[in-house]
Coordinates of C-alpha atoms in Angstrom, one line a residue:
Chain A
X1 CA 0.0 0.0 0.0
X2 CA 1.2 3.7 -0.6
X3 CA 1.5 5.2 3.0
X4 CA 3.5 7.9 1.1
X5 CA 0.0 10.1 1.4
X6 CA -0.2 9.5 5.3
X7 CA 3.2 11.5 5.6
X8 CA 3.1 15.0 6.3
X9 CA 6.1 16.4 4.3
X10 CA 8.9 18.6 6.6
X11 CA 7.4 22.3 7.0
X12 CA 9.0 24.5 9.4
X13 CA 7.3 27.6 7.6
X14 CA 3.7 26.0 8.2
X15 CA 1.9 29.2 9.9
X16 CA -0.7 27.1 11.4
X17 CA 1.8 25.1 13.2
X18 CA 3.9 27.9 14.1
X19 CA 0.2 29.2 15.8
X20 CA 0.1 26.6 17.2
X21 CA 3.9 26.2 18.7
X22 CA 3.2 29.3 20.2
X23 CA -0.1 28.7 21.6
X24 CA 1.9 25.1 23.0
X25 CA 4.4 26.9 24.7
X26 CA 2.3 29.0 26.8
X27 CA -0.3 26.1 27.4
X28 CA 2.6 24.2 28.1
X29 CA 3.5 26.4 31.1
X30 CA -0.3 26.7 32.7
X31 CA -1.1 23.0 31.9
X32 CA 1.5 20.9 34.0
X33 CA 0.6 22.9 36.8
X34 CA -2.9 22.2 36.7
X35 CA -3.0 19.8 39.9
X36 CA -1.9 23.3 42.3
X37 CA -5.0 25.0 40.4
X38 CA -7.1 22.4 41.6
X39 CA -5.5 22.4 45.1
X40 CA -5.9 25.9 45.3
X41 CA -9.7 25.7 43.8
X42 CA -11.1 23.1 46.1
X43 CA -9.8 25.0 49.1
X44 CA -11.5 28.0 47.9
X45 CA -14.7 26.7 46.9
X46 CA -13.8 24.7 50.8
X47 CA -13.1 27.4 53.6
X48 CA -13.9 30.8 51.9
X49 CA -16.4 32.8 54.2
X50 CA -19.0 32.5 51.4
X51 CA -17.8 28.7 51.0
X52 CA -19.5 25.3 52.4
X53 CA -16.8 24.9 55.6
X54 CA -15.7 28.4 56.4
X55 CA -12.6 28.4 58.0
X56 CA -10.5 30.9 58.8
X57 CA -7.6 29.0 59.3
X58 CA -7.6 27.1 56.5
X59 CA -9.1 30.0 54.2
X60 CA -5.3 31.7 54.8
X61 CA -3.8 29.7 52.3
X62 CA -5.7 31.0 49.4
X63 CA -4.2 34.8 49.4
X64 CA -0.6 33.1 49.5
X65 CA -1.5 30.3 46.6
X66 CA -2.7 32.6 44.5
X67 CA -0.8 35.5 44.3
X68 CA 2.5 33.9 45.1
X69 CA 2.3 30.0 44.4
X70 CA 0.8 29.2 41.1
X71 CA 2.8 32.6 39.7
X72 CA 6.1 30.9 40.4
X73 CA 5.1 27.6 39.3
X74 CA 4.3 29.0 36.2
X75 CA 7.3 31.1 36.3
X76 CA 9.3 27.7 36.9
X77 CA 7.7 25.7 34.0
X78 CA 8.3 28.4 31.9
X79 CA 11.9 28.7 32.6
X80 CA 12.4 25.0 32.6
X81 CA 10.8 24.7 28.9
X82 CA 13.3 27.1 27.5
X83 CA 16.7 26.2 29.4
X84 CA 15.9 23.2 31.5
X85 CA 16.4 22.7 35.6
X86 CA 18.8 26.1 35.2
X87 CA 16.2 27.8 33.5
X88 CA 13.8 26.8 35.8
X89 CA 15.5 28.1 38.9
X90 CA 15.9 31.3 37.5
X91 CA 12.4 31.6 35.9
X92 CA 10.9 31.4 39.5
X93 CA 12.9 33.7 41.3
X94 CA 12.4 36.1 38.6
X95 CA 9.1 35.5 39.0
X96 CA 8.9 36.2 42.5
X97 CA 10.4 39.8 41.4
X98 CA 6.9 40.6 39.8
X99 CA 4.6 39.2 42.4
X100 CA 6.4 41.6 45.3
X101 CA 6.2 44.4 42.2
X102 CA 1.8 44.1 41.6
X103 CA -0.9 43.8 43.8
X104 CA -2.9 41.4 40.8
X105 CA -2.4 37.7 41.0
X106 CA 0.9 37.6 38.0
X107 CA -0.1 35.1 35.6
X108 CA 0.5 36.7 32.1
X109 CA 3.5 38.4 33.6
X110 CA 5.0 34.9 35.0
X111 CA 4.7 33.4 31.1
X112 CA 6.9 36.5 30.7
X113 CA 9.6 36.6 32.6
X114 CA 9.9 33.1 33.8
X115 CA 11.0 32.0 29.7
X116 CA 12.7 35.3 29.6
X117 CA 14.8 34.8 32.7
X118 CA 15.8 31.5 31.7
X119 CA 16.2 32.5 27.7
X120 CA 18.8 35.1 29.1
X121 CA 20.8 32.6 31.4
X122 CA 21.1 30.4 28.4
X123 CA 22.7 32.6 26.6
X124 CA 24.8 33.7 29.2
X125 CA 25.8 29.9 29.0
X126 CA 26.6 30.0 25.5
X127 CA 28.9 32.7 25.9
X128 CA 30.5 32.0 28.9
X129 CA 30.8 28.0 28.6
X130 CA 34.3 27.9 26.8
X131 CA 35.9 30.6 28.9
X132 CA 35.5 28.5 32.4
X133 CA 38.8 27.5 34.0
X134 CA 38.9 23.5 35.1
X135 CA 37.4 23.2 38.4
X136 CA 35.9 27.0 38.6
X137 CA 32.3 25.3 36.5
X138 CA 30.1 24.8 39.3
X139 CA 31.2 27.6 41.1
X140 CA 30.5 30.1 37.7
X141 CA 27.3 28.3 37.3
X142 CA 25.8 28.6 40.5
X143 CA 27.0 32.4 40.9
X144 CA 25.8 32.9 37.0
X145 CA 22.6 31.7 37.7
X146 CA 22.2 33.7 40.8
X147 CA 22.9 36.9 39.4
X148 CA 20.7 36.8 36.4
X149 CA 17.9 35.9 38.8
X150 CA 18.7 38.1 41.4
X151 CA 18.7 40.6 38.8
X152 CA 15.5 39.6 36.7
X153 CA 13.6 39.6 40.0
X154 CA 14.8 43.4 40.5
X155 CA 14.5 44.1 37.3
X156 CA 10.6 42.5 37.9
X157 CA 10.0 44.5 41.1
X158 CA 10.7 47.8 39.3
X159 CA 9.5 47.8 35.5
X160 CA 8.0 44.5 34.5
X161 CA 5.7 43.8 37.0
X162 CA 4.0 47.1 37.2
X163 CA 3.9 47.0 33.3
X164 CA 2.5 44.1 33.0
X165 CA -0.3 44.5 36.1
X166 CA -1.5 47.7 34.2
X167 CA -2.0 45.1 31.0
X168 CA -3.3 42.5 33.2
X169 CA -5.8 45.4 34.5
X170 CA -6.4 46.7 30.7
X171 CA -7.3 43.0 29.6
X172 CA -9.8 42.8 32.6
X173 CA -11.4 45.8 32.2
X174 CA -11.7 44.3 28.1
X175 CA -13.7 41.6 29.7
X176 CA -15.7 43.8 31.9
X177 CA -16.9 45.6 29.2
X178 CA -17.9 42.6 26.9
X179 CA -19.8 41.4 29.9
X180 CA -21.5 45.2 31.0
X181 CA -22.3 45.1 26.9
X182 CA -23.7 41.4 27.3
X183 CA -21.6 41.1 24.6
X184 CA -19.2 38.0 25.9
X185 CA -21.5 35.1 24.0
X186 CA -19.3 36.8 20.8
X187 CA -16.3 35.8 21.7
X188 CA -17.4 32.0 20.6
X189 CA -16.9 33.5 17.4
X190 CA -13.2 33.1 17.3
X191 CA -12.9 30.6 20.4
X192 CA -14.6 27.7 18.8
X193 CA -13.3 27.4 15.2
X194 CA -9.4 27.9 17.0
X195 CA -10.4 24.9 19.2
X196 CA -11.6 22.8 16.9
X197 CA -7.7 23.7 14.9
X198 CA -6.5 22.1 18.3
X199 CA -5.9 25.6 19.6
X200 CA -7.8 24.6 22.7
X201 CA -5.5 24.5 25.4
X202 CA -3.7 27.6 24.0
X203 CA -6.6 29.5 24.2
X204 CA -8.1 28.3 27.3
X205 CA -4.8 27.8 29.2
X206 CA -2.6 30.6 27.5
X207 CA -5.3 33.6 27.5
X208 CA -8.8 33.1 29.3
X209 CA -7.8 30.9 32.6
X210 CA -4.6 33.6 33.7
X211 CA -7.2 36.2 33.3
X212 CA -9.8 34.0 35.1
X213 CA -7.8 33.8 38.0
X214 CA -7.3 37.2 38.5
X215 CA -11.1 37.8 38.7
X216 CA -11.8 35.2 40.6
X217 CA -8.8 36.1 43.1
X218 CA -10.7 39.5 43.6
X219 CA -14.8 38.2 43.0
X220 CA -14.1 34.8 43.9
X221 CA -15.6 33.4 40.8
X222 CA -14.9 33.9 37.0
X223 CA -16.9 32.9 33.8
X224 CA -14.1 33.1 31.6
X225 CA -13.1 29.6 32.9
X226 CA -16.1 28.5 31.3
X227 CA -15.8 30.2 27.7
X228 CA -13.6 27.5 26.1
X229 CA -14.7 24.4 28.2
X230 CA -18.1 23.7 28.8
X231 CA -18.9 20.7 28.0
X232 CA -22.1 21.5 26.0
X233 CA -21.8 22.4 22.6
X234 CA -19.5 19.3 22.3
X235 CA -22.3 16.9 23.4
X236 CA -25.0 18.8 21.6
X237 CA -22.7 18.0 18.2
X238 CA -22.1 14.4 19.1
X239 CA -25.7 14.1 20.1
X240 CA -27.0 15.7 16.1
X241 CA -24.1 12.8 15.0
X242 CA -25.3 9.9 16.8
X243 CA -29.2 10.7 15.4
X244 CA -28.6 12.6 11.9
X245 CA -24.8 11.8 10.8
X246 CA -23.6 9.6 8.4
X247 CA -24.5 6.1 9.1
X248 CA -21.4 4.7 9.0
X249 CA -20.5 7.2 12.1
X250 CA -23.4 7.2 14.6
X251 CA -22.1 4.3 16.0
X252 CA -18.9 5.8 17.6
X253 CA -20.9 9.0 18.9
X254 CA -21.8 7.3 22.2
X255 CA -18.2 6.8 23.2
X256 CA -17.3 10.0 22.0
X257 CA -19.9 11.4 24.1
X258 CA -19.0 9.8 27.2
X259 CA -15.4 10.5 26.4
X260 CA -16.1 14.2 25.8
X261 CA -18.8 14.8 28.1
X262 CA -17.5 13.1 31.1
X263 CA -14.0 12.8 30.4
X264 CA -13.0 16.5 29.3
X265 CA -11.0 15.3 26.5
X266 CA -12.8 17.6 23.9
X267 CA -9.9 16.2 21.0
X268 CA -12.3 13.5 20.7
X269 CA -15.0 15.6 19.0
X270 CA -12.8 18.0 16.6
X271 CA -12.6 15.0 13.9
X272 CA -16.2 15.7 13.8
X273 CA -16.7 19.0 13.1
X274 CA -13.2 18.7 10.9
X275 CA -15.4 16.2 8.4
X276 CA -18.0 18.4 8.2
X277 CA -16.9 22.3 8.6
X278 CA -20.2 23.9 7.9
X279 CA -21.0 22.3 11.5
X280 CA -18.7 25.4 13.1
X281 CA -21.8 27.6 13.0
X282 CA -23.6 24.9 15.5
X283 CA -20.4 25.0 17.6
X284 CA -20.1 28.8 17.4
X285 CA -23.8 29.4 18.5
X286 CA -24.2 26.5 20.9
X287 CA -21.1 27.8 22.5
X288 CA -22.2 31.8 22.8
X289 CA -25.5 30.4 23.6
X290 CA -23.9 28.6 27.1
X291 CA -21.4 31.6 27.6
X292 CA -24.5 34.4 27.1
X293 CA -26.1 32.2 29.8
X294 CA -23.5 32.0 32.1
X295 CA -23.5 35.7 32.0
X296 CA -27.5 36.1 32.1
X297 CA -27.4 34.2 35.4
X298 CA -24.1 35.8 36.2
X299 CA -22.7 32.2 37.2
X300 CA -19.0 31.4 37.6
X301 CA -16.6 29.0 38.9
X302 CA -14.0 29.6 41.2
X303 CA -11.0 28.0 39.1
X304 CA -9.8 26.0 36.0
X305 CA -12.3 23.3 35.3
X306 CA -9.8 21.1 33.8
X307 CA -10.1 18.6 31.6
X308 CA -13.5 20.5 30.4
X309 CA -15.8 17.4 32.4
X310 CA -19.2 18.1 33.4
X311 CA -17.5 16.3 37.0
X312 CA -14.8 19.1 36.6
X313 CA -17.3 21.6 36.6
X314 CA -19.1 20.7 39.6
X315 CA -16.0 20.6 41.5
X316 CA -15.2 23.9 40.9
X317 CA -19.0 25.7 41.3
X318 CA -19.1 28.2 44.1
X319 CA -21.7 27.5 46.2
X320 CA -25.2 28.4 45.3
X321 CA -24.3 29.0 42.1
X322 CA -25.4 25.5 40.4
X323 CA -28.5 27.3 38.5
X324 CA -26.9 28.9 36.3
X325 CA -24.2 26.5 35.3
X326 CA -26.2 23.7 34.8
X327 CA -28.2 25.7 32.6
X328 CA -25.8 27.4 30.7
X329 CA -24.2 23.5 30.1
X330 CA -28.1 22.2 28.9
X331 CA -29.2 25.1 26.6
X332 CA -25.7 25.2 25.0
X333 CA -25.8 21.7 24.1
X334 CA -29.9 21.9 23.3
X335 CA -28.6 24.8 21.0
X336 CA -25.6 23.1 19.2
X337 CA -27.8 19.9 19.1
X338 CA -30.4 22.0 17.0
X339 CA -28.2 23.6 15.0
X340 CA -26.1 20.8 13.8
X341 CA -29.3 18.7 13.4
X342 CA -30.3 21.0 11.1
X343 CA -27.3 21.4 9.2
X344 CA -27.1 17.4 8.9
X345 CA -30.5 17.8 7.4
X346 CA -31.9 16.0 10.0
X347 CA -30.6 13.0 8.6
X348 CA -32.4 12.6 5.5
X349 CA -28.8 13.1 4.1
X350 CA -27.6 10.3 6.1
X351 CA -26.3 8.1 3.1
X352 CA -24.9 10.4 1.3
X353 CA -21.2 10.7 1.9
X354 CA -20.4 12.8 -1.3
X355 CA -21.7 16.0 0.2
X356 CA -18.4 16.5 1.3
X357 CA -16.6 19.7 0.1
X358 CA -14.1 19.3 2.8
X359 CA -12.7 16.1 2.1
X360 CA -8.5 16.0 1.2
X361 CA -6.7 14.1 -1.0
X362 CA -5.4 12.4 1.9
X363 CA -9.4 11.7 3.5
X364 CA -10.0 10.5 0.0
X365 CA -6.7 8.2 -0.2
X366 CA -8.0 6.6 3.7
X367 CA -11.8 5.9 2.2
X368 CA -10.0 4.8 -1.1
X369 CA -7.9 2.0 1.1
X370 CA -11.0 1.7 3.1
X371 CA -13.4 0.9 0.6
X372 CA -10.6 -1.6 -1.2
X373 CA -10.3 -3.3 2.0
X374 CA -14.1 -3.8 2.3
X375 CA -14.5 -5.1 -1.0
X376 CA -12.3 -7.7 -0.2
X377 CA -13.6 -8.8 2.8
X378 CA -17.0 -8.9 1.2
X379 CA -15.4 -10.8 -1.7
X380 CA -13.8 -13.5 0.8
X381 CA -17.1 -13.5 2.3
X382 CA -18.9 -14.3 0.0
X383 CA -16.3 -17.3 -1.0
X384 CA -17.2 -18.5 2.3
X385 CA -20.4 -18.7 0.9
X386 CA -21.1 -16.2 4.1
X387 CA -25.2 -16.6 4.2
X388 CA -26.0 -12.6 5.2
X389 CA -25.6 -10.2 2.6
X390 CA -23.8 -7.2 4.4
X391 CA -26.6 -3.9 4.5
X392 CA -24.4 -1.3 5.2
X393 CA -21.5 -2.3 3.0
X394 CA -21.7 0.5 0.5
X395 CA -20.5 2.5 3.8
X396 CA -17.3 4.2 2.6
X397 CA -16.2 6.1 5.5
X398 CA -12.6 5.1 6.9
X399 CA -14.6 4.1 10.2
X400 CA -16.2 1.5 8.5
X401 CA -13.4 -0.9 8.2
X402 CA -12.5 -0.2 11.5
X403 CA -15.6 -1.0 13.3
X404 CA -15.4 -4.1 11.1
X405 CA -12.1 -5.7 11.3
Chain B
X1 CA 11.0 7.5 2.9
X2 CA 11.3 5.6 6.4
X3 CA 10.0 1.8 6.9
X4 CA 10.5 -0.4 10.1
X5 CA 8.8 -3.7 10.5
X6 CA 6.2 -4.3 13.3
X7 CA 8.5 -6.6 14.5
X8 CA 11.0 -4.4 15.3
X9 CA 8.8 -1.8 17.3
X10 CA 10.0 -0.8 20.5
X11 CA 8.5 2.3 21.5
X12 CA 5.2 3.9 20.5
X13 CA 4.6 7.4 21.3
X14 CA 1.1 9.1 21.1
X15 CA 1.0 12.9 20.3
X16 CA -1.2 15.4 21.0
X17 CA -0.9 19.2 21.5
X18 CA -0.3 18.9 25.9
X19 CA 0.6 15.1 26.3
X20 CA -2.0 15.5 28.5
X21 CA -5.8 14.4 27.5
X22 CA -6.4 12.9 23.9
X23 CA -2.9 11.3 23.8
X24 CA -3.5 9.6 26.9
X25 CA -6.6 8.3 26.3
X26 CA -5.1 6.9 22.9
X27 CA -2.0 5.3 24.7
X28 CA -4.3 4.0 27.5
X29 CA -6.2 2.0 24.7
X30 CA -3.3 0.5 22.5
X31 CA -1.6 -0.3 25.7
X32 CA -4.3 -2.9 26.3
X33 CA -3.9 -3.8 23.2
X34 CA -0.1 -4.1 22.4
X35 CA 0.4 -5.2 26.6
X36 CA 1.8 -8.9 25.3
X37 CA 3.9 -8.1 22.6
X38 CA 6.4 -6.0 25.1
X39 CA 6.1 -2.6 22.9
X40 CA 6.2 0.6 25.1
X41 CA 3.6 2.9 24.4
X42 CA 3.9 6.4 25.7
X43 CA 2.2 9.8 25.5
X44 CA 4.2 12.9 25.0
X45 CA 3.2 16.6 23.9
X46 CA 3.8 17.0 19.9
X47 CA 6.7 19.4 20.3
X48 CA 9.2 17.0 22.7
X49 CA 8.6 13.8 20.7
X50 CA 11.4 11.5 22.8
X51 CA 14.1 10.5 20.1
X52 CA 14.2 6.5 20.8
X53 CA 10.1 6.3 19.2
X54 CA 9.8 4.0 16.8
X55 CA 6.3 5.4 15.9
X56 CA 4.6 8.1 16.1
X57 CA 0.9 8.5 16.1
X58 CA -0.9 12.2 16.2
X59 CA -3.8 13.9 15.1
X60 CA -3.6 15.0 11.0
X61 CA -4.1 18.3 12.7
X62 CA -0.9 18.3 14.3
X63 CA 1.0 16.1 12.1
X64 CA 3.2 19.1 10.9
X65 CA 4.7 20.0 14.2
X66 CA 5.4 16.5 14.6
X67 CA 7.2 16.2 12.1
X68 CA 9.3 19.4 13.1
X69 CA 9.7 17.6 16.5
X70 CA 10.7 14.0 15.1
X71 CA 11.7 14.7 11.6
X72 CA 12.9 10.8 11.0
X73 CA 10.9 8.7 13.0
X74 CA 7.5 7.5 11.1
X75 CA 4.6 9.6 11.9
X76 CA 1.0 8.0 11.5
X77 CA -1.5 10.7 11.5
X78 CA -4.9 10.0 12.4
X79 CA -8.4 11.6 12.0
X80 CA -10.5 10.3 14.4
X81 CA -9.8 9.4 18.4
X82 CA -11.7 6.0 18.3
X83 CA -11.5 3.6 16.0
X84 CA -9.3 5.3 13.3
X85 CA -7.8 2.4 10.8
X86 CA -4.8 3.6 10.9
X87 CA -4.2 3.0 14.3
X88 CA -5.6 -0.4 13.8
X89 CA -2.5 -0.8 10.9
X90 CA -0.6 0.0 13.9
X91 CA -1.9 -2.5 15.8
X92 CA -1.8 -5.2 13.5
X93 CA 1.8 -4.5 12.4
X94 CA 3.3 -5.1 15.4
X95 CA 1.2 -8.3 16.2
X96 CA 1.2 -9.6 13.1
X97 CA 5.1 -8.4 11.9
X98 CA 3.8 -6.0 8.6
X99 CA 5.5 -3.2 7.6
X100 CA 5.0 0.2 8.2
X101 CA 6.1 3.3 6.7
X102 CA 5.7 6.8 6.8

């Protein structure tokens, strides 16, 4: 067989991936770190005065996790991504330099200067590295290291972290006035179409959950956690799939579904919307539809729900305010149900694979192989003098054979 | 053009943009799958593909910055998260001995 067509030829140029690189490496700061967001979450939601155990003695650790905590882990993971353990050392007492500098919990400033302190200590490295006499490395190193951080976190305390707290309080006061304008449901718009282009994590971990956090520090609950992952318009899709998609495809919508909907892995429901692009629009107004609700109601959640699980979610709901999550969940999966369902033509299209615009040379290669493969099978089949004739065997979707073999 | 027999794999690595939530899910499964034929099957965001993998498996989405990350290991991109037949190539490759290339 040709696999030639299944191999992606070497693009370093490709802007897409380059997107997404970027939108990687600042995920790839927030996302390891995840588990302390939790942590610090659950003993919020906990031991707050407004929360279900009040307690003041526990409820101290939130002002500390927040503002000084998760900044440096990020700080740290964002060092150690660009120059390793050294870069990681540096990028969190850099860090530090900003949160003494702001009075606003420092995420966007700790993706920052936590890369930047460690970008600087590797070059200092670079130059440095030939030029150490035998014996005299560790000592340079350690002393190297501690200056560039000493300095960064100066450096932090006096420019960059009250820079960056006045663009942390620009960026919020953007938000405030998309949600004083009831104008929030619009930012679906862009968010869903860059998830489904895998730009999810970027997008929920690089730009809305920093500036979640910083709202929810100061009114103990943010919506913007729940822009990019509710759970909704991704069951609503897979829901329209299981009754009015393809055939050959409502089959593997219930696992999707419980994948997606209860699992938080939202990857599993892209391929879906990547077959059949028109379905976007359900996507985009299923998902302003739950975030217009969430504002309606004013609901929130007190931090990252993460993976996007409807069990997440819960975990995370302030108390008393179950109303208007749930709802917002429920009408933006009735609404991206509807929509898709209506796009799929409710169905009456079901057998007709053609209607594809979308599909690539390579999609075409796959059901090519796919539909070879099938033939055969029916052909040794039928040498078997295999009694039931096969309905659904003019299927020619690549999930065909799989479900099959 | 790179080819290695199933036979020979060693080490699978699923991709995915955080190593985190589709990747896992993906390894979990041909874990199960591959358990008696003593391949390691690991997940791993796109961008620090590990360089022992004998193959990679990723979403077509991301199969570009794969192949940035591992430029001469064989990449399989996929399109769908369950059931996809080119994971089941995979799969049967390795039990079975076939080749693969990519």
């Amino acid at each position: 067989m040709t696999t030639s067509n299944y191999t992606p030829t070497v693009q370093g140029t490709g802007v897409k991936a380059t997107i997404q690189r970027i939108g990687g490496f600042l995920a790839g700061m927030v996302m390891p770190n995840i588990g302390a967001f939790i942590a610090w979450g659950l003993i919020t939601a906990l031991f707050i005065p407004t929360g279900w155990l009040p307690n003041e003695d526990f409820a101290a650790l939130v002002g500390p996790m927040i503002t000084l905590l998760l900044p440096v882990l990020i700080g740290y993971t964002g060092g150690r991504l660009v120059h390793g353990q050294r870069g990681a050392v540096v990028g969190a007492v850099a860090t530090v330099g900003i949160v003494v500098g702001a009075d606003v919990p420092m995420f966007l400033g700790a993706m920052i200067i936590g890369p930047a302190a460690a970008y600087l200590v590797k070059r200092v490295d670079g130059l440095i590295q030939d030029r150490i006499r035998p014996g005299f490395e560790m000592l340079v190193d350690n002393f190297t290291a501690g200056i560039v951080g000493a300095g960064m976190a100066l450096l932090g305390v006096w420019g960059i972290g009250p820079i960056v707290g006045r663009l942390t309080d620009i960026a919020g006061s953007g938000v405030d006035w998309l949600v004083s304008h009831h104008m929030l449901g619009l930012v679906s718009v862009i968010v869903e179409p860059a998830k489904v282009l895998f730009l999810n994590n970027a997008i929920n971990h690089g730009v809305l959950s920093p500036l979640g956090v910083t709202e929810a520090a100061e009114a103990g609950k943010s919506i913007l956690f729940m822009v990019e992952t509710n759970p909704g318009p991704g069951l609503g899709l897979l829901l329209a799939f299981f009754f009015f998609g393809p055939r050959s495809l409502r089959p593997t919508a219930p696992a999707a579904m419980i994948i997606q909907f209860f699992g938080g892995i939202h990857e599993v429901y892209f391929p879906y919307v990547l077959m059949k692009p028109r379905l976007i629009l359900a996507m985009i107004a299923g998902g302003a539809a739950g975030v217009s609700t969430f504002m309606i109601t004013g609901a929130g959640l007190v931090a990252t729900p993460s993976p996007g699980s409807v069990f997440a979610y819960f975990a995370v709901t302030p108390k008393g305010g179950w109303f208007g999550v749930v709802l917002g969940i429920v009408i933006a999966a009735a609404v991206t149900f509807a929509v898709a369902a209506l796009l799929l033509g409710f169905g009456r299209k079901a057998g007709d694979e053609a209607d594809d615009a979308a599909v690539t040379p390579e999609e075409q290669a796959d059901r090519e192989q796919a539909e070879l493969a099938a033939a055969r099978r029916r052909s040794a089949d039928n040498k078997n003098l295999a009694p039931a004739s096969r309905g659904s065997g003019d299927d020619t979707a690549p999930q065909a054979t799989a479900k099959e073999s | 053009m790179t080819t290695i027999n199933g036979a020979a794999v060693r080490k699978v690595v699923i991709a995915c943009d955080a190593g985190m939530g589709s990747s896992a899910m993906l390894a979990g499964q041909l874990r199960r799958q591959l358990g008696k034929h003593s391949v390691a099957v690991e997940h791993t965001p796109v961008d620090t593909i590990p360089a022992d993998a004998d193959v990679v498996i990723c979403h077509q989405g991301l199969a570009e910055r794969a192949r940035i990350s591992a430029p001469d290991t064989i990449i399989v991109p996929i399109q769908v998260f369950i059931g996809d037949p080119a994971v089941t190539r995979v799969v049967k490759a390795v039990q079975t001995g076939g080749d693969l290339d990519g």
